[in-house]
Amino acid sequence: MPLLSVRNLQTRFATDRGIVRAVNGVSFDLEEGEVLGLVGESGSGKSVTALSIMRLVPEPPGKVTADSLTLEGTDLLRLSEADAREIRGSRMAMIFQDPMRSLNPVLTIGRQLTEVLRRHQKLSGTAARRRAIELLETVGIPMAEKRLAAYPHQFSGGMRQRVMIAIALSCNPRLLIADEATTALDVTIQAQIIDLVKRLQRERGTSVIWISHDLGVVAGLCDRVNVMYAGNVVETAPIRELFHRPSHGYTLGLMGSTPRVDGSGTARLTPIEGMPPNLIDPIPLCPFLPRCRVSVPACQARPPERREFGVGHWASCLADLAK
Amino acid sequence: MAVVQPSSPATPYRITGSFVLAARQFPRHRAAMVGLVLLVLICLAAALAPWIAPYDPVQIKLSAKLKPPSFEHLLGTDHFGRDVFSRLIYGGRTSLSVGVLVVVFAFVLGVPLGLASGYFGGRIDNLLMRLVDAFLTFPPLLLAVALVGLLGPDIQNVMLALGLVQAPVLARIVRGSTLAVREDVYVTAARALGAGPARIVLSHILRNVMSPIVVQLTIVFSAAVVAEASLSFLGFGTQPPQPSWGRDMSEARRFLGDAPWMFMAPTGIIMLCVLSINFLGDGLRDALDPRAWRTRRQLSKGEG
């Protein structure tokens, strides 16, 4: 049984101009200890997918439905808000993009760490502090004991993200969702954080959903990738497969617009022209069609079906890109 | 049962609490310290009035009326020959307790209202804010007069009424700040860690909206001391001959030309109080906000 199972997840938001289908039928499984990348441009539904799994979508105006959404057999959508709170932070946790803003500026690091430990593991003051120090040491913060009394503004961005990771992992969650966790950091710090997550993930066997728009980061970290576009998973593949045989026009476009260190120096980046579709209007055909460079005549006639391109490699694309 | 290692101290994992840190920070703010000292002195004088005041504040002595300040009467005498200095000391008992209690009432009523309104939003927000709007449509003094009229002209009722009048203003301010803080990432992050509404509002939002609250409360205090005077002038609140700063001030207006000391003494002490409280509020605000700490240290070192 997979750790997390998502079937036909739909998240909609009621707005003045109509219903926005931010997530429109996402399905995937996440195995124990697996690192899954969620890739796509802004507005493709990555973050909303994560928030829906965490049950953090405000309802109303949001509305989350799914044929099934289970974590270790627990039906997440059936949970009461109080039960969802028990699970958040203990069985699943999330880290956010901007470490400058995801820690409370007026509370000490120690307070924010121990709060979670007291909440979920019912640790006493001293035990919680001892555990907090261990956690800070685990994520590589020197002089952890002293740093407990420090405030977020006394840390650099990278250190803050380490603290966030320590807080998120404090109760040994089975699932960690990282939403653009390294996007706000500079490249060297980004590499450190990725190494840290990799190490902790391996040591603890945590499953990770890593949300990013950076294919390079995903390539270095993930076992498998879901490429999202317009609220849908348009391609899913093991990481090597994806880079060797991208099978969706959008994946191809993403790769064309990503700089490569080992590529020929003169190669120009090819941007994806146009804009993502408006998610209020119904999209009868392939949502990427208007921007696609590899479309075939069949694309104008019918919506693409999911087709298998290899072991665990599926894409909703009518063009045969491998040939 | 913890086994204490001889090499390590008994409580190796103690973190200095944030309130201790804030308390250590406070004395760095010079103006705030001055404000605190002045306020403590004024409060002490009021509390120890029977031992400090040289005369009985209500003792009428017509032979000594409207005397200018002298060694005998430090701040002169009023139109009944009562010692202005003694009245000032005794008046502090009324005025200070009005100020403090109105602040407490306003806080207890206004802050929870504002937090609930701002955090939950939607229907609750609509309902509470319409209620607040209704209160705000009345001229504040008129509302207070109406309330005191309803409850009876008693000093406790004056405090309650003034608190009720000030609470909606505070609620509005707290609501606004809460709306802004609620959208911060750390609130979502706290929710993602399993924090419920109570924990989020009390330990995450309240601390972050303390600055505007403290500032507003210093204003409420000043307004209350002055409003008590107005209510007393209208015959509610303190009844003559009982001393109160506000009352004495308004009574002294009639003798402004002949005995300016009568007016200047209560006005001066009210000004001093309000100023001290404002300084104190400033210092409190900075001490409660860790982000302001480093700047202060840098300033005192002459960096910044």
XYZ file of C-alpha atoms in Angstrom:
627
model
C 0.000 0.000 0.000
C 1.413 3.398 -0.914
C 1.978 5.919 1.862
C -0.088 8.558 0.121
C -2.698 7.853 -2.459
C -4.362 10.618 -4.434
C -7.173 9.860 -6.861
C -8.906 12.486 -8.958
C -8.142 15.353 -6.616
C -10.090 18.473 -7.513
C -9.721 21.797 -5.794
C -11.894 24.692 -6.853
C -12.187 28.238 -5.669
C -15.341 30.290 -5.959
C -14.471 33.780 -7.195
C -16.523 36.714 -8.436
C -15.704 35.801 -12.021
C -16.539 32.131 -11.738
C -15.169 28.889 -10.389
C -11.420 28.482 -10.703
C -10.384 24.863 -11.122
C -6.951 25.174 -9.557
C -6.457 21.422 -9.328
C -8.386 19.404 -11.846
C -8.206 15.670 -11.419
C -4.741 14.951 -10.036
C -3.938 11.309 -9.281
C -0.715 9.799 -8.032
C 0.749 7.452 -5.440
C 3.674 8.143 -3.168
C 5.541 5.132 -1.817
C 7.293 4.857 1.533
C 10.637 6.613 1.363
C 10.032 7.978 -2.104
C 10.941 11.515 -3.160
C 8.446 12.845 -5.658
C 9.013 16.048 -7.580
C 6.105 18.275 -8.491
C 7.155 20.497 -11.359
C 5.372 23.175 -13.312
C 5.164 26.910 -13.812
C 3.391 29.341 -11.476
C -0.321 28.682 -11.353
C -0.068 25.090 -12.495
C -1.604 23.867 -9.254
C 1.471 22.531 -7.433
C 1.006 24.482 -4.231
C -2.744 24.042 -4.166
C -2.232 20.286 -4.532
C 0.058 20.390 -1.495
C -2.327 22.546 0.534
C -5.215 20.249 -0.392
C -3.311 17.214 0.890
C -2.503 19.114 4.109
C -6.153 20.121 4.389
C -5.054 23.752 4.520
C -7.249 25.056 1.717
C -9.654 27.559 3.271
C -13.222 26.358 2.750
C -15.022 28.486 1.633
C -14.009 29.881 -0.865
C -12.157 26.670 -1.679
C -13.650 23.230 -2.174
C -11.569 20.065 -2.175
C -12.971 16.809 -3.520
C -11.351 13.540 -4.495
C -12.311 9.987 -5.269
C -9.827 9.118 -2.586
C -7.115 10.915 -0.632
C -5.468 8.671 1.930
C -2.337 8.870 4.066
C -1.355 5.476 5.501
C -4.936 4.385 5.044
C -6.442 7.446 6.759
C -9.001 9.197 4.603
C -7.800 12.788 4.826
C -10.944 14.343 3.398
C -13.194 12.681 5.959
C -11.204 13.985 8.927
C -12.772 16.582 11.139
C -10.770 19.783 11.467
C -9.680 18.710 14.965
C -8.455 15.329 13.708
C -6.702 16.985 10.789
C -4.841 19.147 13.308
C -3.620 16.019 15.095
C -2.135 14.725 11.862
C -0.616 17.985 10.662
C 2.844 18.365 12.076
C 2.941 14.812 13.392
C 2.267 12.505 10.430
C 2.635 15.067 7.673
C 4.470 18.350 7.695
C 5.155 21.146 5.285
C 7.887 23.694 4.720
C 7.335 26.857 2.789
C 9.064 28.945 0.222
C 10.112 32.009 2.134
C 12.105 31.192 5.281
C 12.212 34.929 6.038
C 8.494 34.888 6.622
C 7.582 31.378 7.704
C 8.924 31.790 11.250
C 7.103 34.028 13.707
C 9.335 37.096 14.146
C 8.441 37.732 17.791
C 8.922 34.217 19.171
C 12.259 32.555 19.862
C 13.384 29.616 17.760
C 13.246 27.468 20.888
C 9.675 28.452 21.594
C 8.584 27.642 18.055
C 10.351 24.278 18.104
C 9.146 23.192 21.515
C 5.588 24.313 20.793
C 5.238 21.555 18.195
C 6.906 18.945 20.426
C 4.634 19.798 23.325
C 1.623 19.840 21.057
C 2.092 16.480 19.385
C 4.458 14.467 21.549
C 3.276 15.880 24.869
C 6.850 16.424 25.945
C 7.513 18.360 29.135
C 9.523 21.579 29.111
C 12.946 20.070 29.735
C 12.432 17.052 27.487
C 11.136 19.292 24.705
C 14.158 21.567 25.011
C 16.551 18.634 24.958
C 14.857 17.310 21.853
C 14.879 20.768 20.271
C 18.639 20.990 20.734
C 19.093 17.557 19.155
C 16.970 18.630 16.218
C 18.905 21.830 15.646
C 22.138 19.849 15.747
C 20.695 17.373 13.261
C 19.987 20.117 10.748
C 23.488 21.507 11.219
C 23.007 24.567 13.370
C 26.106 25.205 15.476
C 25.815 26.094 19.172
C 22.274 24.774 19.120
C 21.739 25.237 22.837
C 22.480 28.943 22.631
C 20.527 29.426 19.470
C 17.286 28.298 21.096
C 16.985 31.724 22.690
C 17.587 33.523 19.398
C 14.941 35.151 17.265
C 14.395 34.472 13.576
C 15.871 37.784 12.470
C 19.179 36.745 13.990
C 19.485 33.909 11.464
C 20.400 33.989 7.784
C 17.932 32.718 5.199
C 19.612 29.344 4.890
C 19.777 28.898 8.670
C 16.106 29.791 8.961
C 15.206 27.178 6.399
C 17.229 24.685 8.433
C 15.184 25.664 11.478
C 11.986 25.226 9.484
C 13.151 21.769 8.453
C 13.952 20.951 12.080
C 10.471 22.074 13.116
C 8.807 20.164 10.297
C 10.704 16.972 11.091
C 10.434 17.323 14.879
C 7.656 14.760 15.258
C 9.005 12.334 12.651
C 6.317 12.811 10.027
C 5.963 10.101 7.390
C 5.286 12.724 4.735
C 7.162 15.965 4.213
C 5.933 18.482 1.663
C 8.443 21.127 0.642
C 6.846 23.956 -1.312
C 9.597 25.756 -3.255
C 11.741 25.336 -0.153
C 14.961 26.479 -1.794
C 13.632 29.009 -4.274
C 14.292 32.020 -2.058
C 17.857 30.929 -1.264
C 21.037 31.529 -3.214
C 22.553 28.651 -5.129
C 25.206 27.472 -2.668
C 22.774 27.517 0.241
C 20.225 25.807 -1.979
C 22.666 22.932 -2.548
C 23.295 22.644 1.213
C 19.597 22.494 1.995
C 19.005 19.885 -0.701
C 21.855 17.769 0.693
C 20.367 18.121 4.155
C 16.906 17.039 3.035
C 18.430 14.130 1.104
C 20.406 12.983 4.147
C 17.484 13.269 6.566
C 15.164 11.605 4.086
C 17.522 8.661 3.767
C 18.156 8.372 7.511
C 14.511 8.491 8.447
C 12.847 6.993 5.408
C 10.519 9.964 5.150
C 8.547 10.340 1.958
C 8.952 13.744 0.379
C 6.935 15.764 -2.088
C 9.305 18.369 -3.443
C 7.583 21.219 -5.241
C 9.729 23.276 -7.551
C 9.796 24.961 -10.909
C 13.498 24.222 -11.149
C 14.161 21.019 -13.064
C 17.790 21.061 -11.997
C 16.906 20.891 -8.307
C 14.380 18.155 -8.948
C 16.905 16.153 -10.967
C 19.325 16.111 -8.065
C 16.835 15.085 -5.423
C 13.821 13.189 -6.686
C 13.144 9.580 -7.607
C 10.133 10.419 -9.715
C 8.578 13.548 -11.141
C 5.037 14.697 -11.794
C 4.907 17.468 -14.351
C 1.872 19.666 -13.735
C 0.114 21.984 -16.123
C -3.214 23.802 -15.697
C -4.146 21.819 -12.591
C -3.334 18.446 -14.089
C -0.472 15.980 -13.980
C 0.438 15.857 -17.656
C 3.422 13.548 -17.347
C 4.804 11.294 -14.657
C 8.059 9.398 -14.937
C 11.082 8.134 -13.008
C 13.627 10.917 -12.973
C 16.043 9.431 -15.568
C 13.222 8.472 -17.900
C 11.890 11.995 -17.816
C 15.153 13.570 -18.806
C 15.986 10.939 -21.432
C 12.588 10.670 -23.015
C 10.323 13.616 -22.232
C 6.991 12.589 -23.692
C 4.790 15.635 -23.265
C 5.009 18.841 -25.230
C 5.074 20.832 -21.998
C 7.896 18.805 -20.436
C 9.862 19.329 -23.618
C 9.162 23.047 -23.387
C 10.315 23.166 -19.771
C 13.563 21.445 -20.630
C 14.130 23.737 -23.590
C 13.847 26.721 -21.285
C 16.200 25.358 -18.591
C 19.888 26.302 -18.856
C 22.290 23.375 -18.917
C 25.794 23.436 -17.564
C 27.019 20.621 -19.795
C 25.241 21.738 -22.967
C 26.950 23.349 -25.901
C 27.820 26.894 -24.952
C 26.096 28.520 -27.883
C 22.713 26.836 -27.456
C 20.013 29.420 -26.860
C 17.204 28.839 -24.398
C 13.830 28.364 -25.976
C 11.083 30.006 -23.924
C 7.564 28.638 -23.905
C 5.522 31.244 -25.747
C 2.146 32.473 -24.558
C 0.355 32.218 -21.243
C -1.183 29.345 -19.282
C -4.919 28.977 -19.873
C -7.558 30.652 -17.780
C -8.699 28.040 -15.271
C -12.240 29.419 -15.088
C -13.201 28.432 -18.630
C -13.621 24.745 -19.440
C -10.700 23.287 -21.361
C -12.007 20.674 -23.818
C -8.745 19.819 -25.597
C -5.154 19.529 -24.349
C -4.638 22.598 -22.104
C -1.135 23.081 -23.508
C -2.220 22.993 -27.147
C -2.121 26.764 -27.840
C 1.525 26.913 -26.725
C 2.673 23.539 -27.973
C 5.452 23.335 -30.606
C 5.037 19.642 -31.297
C 1.263 19.283 -31.654
C -0.122 16.844 -34.222
C -3.418 17.139 -36.139
C -5.138 14.754 -33.717
C -4.629 17.332 -30.937
C -7.255 19.590 -32.533
C -9.800 16.786 -32.580
C -9.884 15.171 -29.151
C -8.516 15.550 -25.648
C -5.338 13.555 -25.062
C -5.613 10.296 -23.150
C -3.030 9.002 -20.709
C -0.569 6.803 -22.547
C 2.239 4.644 -21.230
C 5.705 5.379 -22.576
C 7.757 3.088 -20.374
C 7.782 1.508 -16.925
C 5.994 3.963 -14.655
C 6.160 6.567 -17.391
C 2.849 8.062 -18.404
C 1.969 11.192 -20.316
C -1.209 12.780 -21.602
C 0.091 13.655 -25.030
C -0.881 12.611 -28.530
C 2.426 13.455 -30.167
C 4.967 10.629 -30.216
C 8.017 12.566 -29.138
C 10.296 9.571 -28.686
C 10.320 8.893 -32.429
C 13.929 10.840 37.443
C 16.808 12.521 35.748
C 20.306 11.471 36.665
C 22.223 14.674 37.084
C 25.753 14.411 35.820
C 28.204 16.046 38.183
C 29.904 17.770 35.247
C 26.744 19.412 33.939
C 24.605 21.926 35.778
C 21.217 20.754 37.004
C 19.240 22.618 34.387
C 21.367 22.545 31.267
C 18.473 23.163 28.895
C 17.031 26.367 30.253
C 16.191 28.978 27.680
C 15.943 32.563 28.775
C 12.256 33.384 28.427
C 11.227 35.986 25.932
C 9.698 38.115 28.669
C 12.968 38.123 30.566
C 14.715 39.163 27.377
C 12.126 41.879 26.821
C 12.520 43.059 30.396
C 16.280 43.274 29.918
C 15.717 45.256 26.774
C 13.434 47.809 28.341
C 15.959 49.816 30.414
C 17.914 50.597 27.232
C 15.111 52.928 26.259
C 16.000 56.105 28.175
C 12.787 58.034 27.616
C 10.774 55.017 28.689
C 12.773 54.713 31.889
C 12.179 58.383 32.649
C 8.475 57.829 31.999
C 8.420 54.792 34.245
C 10.168 56.571 37.119
C 7.872 59.607 36.889
C 4.806 57.429 36.765
C 5.905 55.364 39.730
C 6.530 58.572 41.705
C 3.116 59.987 40.810
C 1.403 56.709 41.695
C 3.296 56.471 44.983
C 2.298 60.017 45.868
C -1.349 59.207 45.188
C -1.191 55.974 47.139
C 0.524 57.592 50.128
C -1.594 60.746 49.941
C -2.662 60.838 53.614
C 0.982 60.814 54.711
C 2.390 63.138 52.072
C -0.258 65.804 51.584
C 0.453 68.799 53.828
C -3.239 69.754 54.177
C -6.683 68.222 54.077
C -7.773 68.528 50.427
C -11.360 69.432 51.255
C -10.700 71.727 54.212
C -12.180 75.129 53.365
C -10.367 78.173 54.680
C -11.855 81.287 53.129
C -9.294 83.559 54.765
C -6.582 81.999 52.599
C -8.393 81.863 49.275
C -6.631 82.336 45.900
C -3.178 82.650 47.469
C -0.276 82.354 45.012
C 2.338 79.623 45.558
C 4.448 80.153 48.682
C 6.376 78.015 51.145
C 3.212 77.579 53.127
C 1.156 76.482 50.090
C 3.572 75.082 47.489
C 1.142 75.428 44.608
C -1.042 78.105 46.111
C -4.684 77.808 47.149
C -7.983 77.766 45.287
C -11.096 79.870 45.602
C -12.100 78.094 48.807
C -8.647 78.430 50.313
C -7.912 74.717 49.844
C -4.298 73.714 49.277
C -3.807 73.007 45.521
C -0.818 70.719 46.130
C -2.774 68.518 48.515
C -5.694 68.396 46.118
C -3.293 67.369 43.372
C -1.984 64.472 45.440
C -5.435 63.294 46.459
C -6.870 63.918 42.983
C -4.335 61.470 41.601
C -6.194 58.695 43.371
C -9.295 59.294 41.282
C -7.659 60.259 38.019
C -5.045 57.512 37.961
C -7.490 54.783 38.857
C -9.873 56.049 36.191
C -7.063 55.996 33.650
C -5.823 52.536 34.582
C -9.219 50.907 34.877
C -10.479 52.401 31.629
C -7.375 51.009 29.936
C -8.077 47.594 31.454
C -11.748 47.685 30.426
C -10.889 48.802 26.909
C -8.283 46.046 26.614
C -10.499 43.289 27.991
C -13.420 44.276 25.771
C -11.728 45.550 22.653
C -8.821 43.169 22.086
C -10.746 39.868 22.043
C -13.390 41.470 19.823
C -10.791 42.698 17.364
C -8.877 39.401 17.339
C -12.002 37.307 16.778
C -13.270 39.651 14.108
C -9.978 39.788 12.252
C -9.082 36.129 12.513
C -12.384 34.448 11.779
C -13.610 37.023 9.278
C -16.805 36.382 7.348
C -20.055 36.545 9.218
C -18.524 36.932 12.670
C -16.475 39.854 11.423
C -19.520 41.459 9.835
C -21.631 41.117 12.939
C -18.988 42.355 15.376
C -17.882 45.249 13.222
C -21.447 46.498 12.638
C -21.837 46.477 16.404
C -18.608 48.423 16.739
C -19.713 50.832 14.017
C -22.960 51.446 15.866
C -20.987 52.419 18.968
C -18.662 54.606 16.951
C -21.502 56.631 15.436
C -22.195 58.254 18.815
C -20.053 61.157 19.945
C -17.909 59.422 22.588
C -18.690 61.797 25.428
C -22.431 61.720 24.757
C -22.346 57.933 24.800
C -20.492 57.967 28.084
C -22.986 60.429 29.530
C -25.857 58.225 28.378
C -24.269 55.153 29.899
C -23.544 56.865 33.188
C -27.083 58.220 33.196
C -28.291 54.673 32.729
C -26.025 53.132 35.359
C -26.055 55.955 37.881
C -23.530 58.723 38.554
C -20.913 56.665 40.307
C -17.163 56.733 39.683
C -17.089 52.993 38.889
C -19.792 53.507 36.304
C -17.826 56.352 34.790
C -14.858 54.024 34.346
C -17.046 51.317 32.856
C -18.704 53.782 30.494
C -15.404 55.258 29.334
C -14.009 51.770 28.814
C -17.053 50.845 26.752
C -16.611 53.965 24.680
C -12.921 53.283 24.026
C -13.211 49.541 23.370
C -14.690 49.795 19.850
C -11.825 52.010 18.699
C -9.340 49.480 20.025
C -11.298 46.606 18.468
C -11.081 48.277 15.065
C -7.349 48.758 15.358
C -6.742 45.191 16.531
C -8.927 43.834 13.759
C -6.974 45.712 11.118
C -3.622 44.479 12.373
C -4.959 40.950 12.768
C -6.148 40.926 9.172
C -2.646 41.775 8.034
C -0.868 39.309 10.332
C -3.312 36.504 9.570
C -2.082 36.368 5.991
C 1.558 35.976 7.005
C 3.263 32.765 6.009
C 4.107 31.873 9.593
C 0.416 31.642 10.412
C -0.078 29.114 7.605
C 3.109 27.393 8.761
C 1.731 27.145 12.294
C -1.491 25.695 10.938
C 0.544 23.205 8.911
C 2.087 22.081 12.208
C -1.273 21.404 13.771
C -1.950 24.605 15.687
C -5.615 25.367 16.314
C -7.319 28.777 16.207
C -6.811 29.461 19.919
C -3.084 28.798 19.785
C -2.650 30.758 16.571
C -4.538 33.783 17.838
C -3.018 33.852 21.315
C 0.566 32.851 20.754
C 1.160 33.942 17.165
C -1.135 36.827 16.303
C -1.577 38.649 19.618
C 2.168 39.042 20.108
C 2.493 40.498 16.637
C -0.263 43.072 17.075
C 0.892 44.259 20.502
C 2.596 47.391 19.148
C -0.541 49.146 17.898
C -2.399 47.971 21.015
C 0.148 49.483 23.391
C 0.203 52.744 21.479
C -3.577 52.958 21.438
C -3.791 52.173 25.149
C -1.530 55.093 26.028
C -3.941 57.290 24.081
C -6.901 55.713 25.862
C -5.322 56.512 29.221
C -4.874 60.170 28.353
C -8.357 60.409 26.912
C -9.841 58.780 30.010
C -8.223 61.213 32.454
C -9.513 64.149 30.453
C -12.942 62.601 29.851
C -13.365 61.978 33.551
C -12.891 65.711 33.991
C -15.575 66.470 31.454
C -17.991 64.034 33.047
C -17.275 65.435 36.485
C -17.827 68.911 35.092
C -21.231 67.792 33.868
C -22.005 66.474 37.308
C -21.335 62.805 36.712
C -18.360 61.055 38.217
C -16.581 62.627 41.130
C -18.771 64.937 43.139
C -17.446 68.108 44.732
C -15.659 68.680 46.995
C -13.797 65.456 46.163
C -10.591 66.301 44.283
C -9.838 65.064 40.821
C -7.373 66.478 38.319
C -9.920 66.915 35.604
C -12.502 68.520 37.873
C -10.048 70.916 39.438
C -8.811 71.860 36.010
C -12.241 72.750 34.682
C -13.166 74.584 37.870
C -9.959 76.612 37.703
C -10.873 78.016 34.325
C -13.038 80.643 35.987
C -10.033 81.973 37.855
C -7.558 81.738 35.015
C -6.767 85.453 35.147
C -6.602 85.803 38.949
C -5.078 82.463 39.965
C -3.321 80.774 37.037
C -1.585 78.317 39.434
C -4.965 76.761 40.123
C -5.219 75.825 36.456
C -1.581 75.091 35.761
C -1.103 72.544 38.542
C -3.679 69.945 37.416
C -2.997 70.635 33.728
C 0.712 70.173 34.308
C 0.298 66.903 36.144
C -2.049 65.517 33.473
C 0.460 66.490 30.818
C 3.265 64.880 32.741
C 1.284 61.677 33.166
C 0.275 61.458 29.528
C 3.811 62.169 28.416
C 5.228 59.537 30.778
C 2.722 56.991 29.584
C 3.502 57.727 25.971
C 7.215 57.266 26.622
C 6.472 54.110 28.514
C 4.337 52.849 25.652
C 7.145 53.586 23.233
C 9.597 51.599 25.301
C 7.161 48.743 25.810
C 6.493 48.540 22.112
C 10.175 48.312 21.327
C 10.862 45.852 24.120
C 8.079 43.581 22.885
C 9.387 43.556 19.325
C 12.637 41.594 19.033
C 13.262 43.035 15.594
C 13.783 46.455 17.161
C 16.380 45.178 19.627
C 19.439 44.955 17.469
C 18.885 48.420 16.126
C 18.855 49.800 19.638
C 22.094 48.112 20.555
C 23.655 49.389 17.375
C 22.399 52.872 18.117
C 23.852 52.882 21.615
C 27.186 51.818 20.142
C 26.932 54.635 17.648
C 26.731 52.346 14.596
C 23.310 52.511 12.809
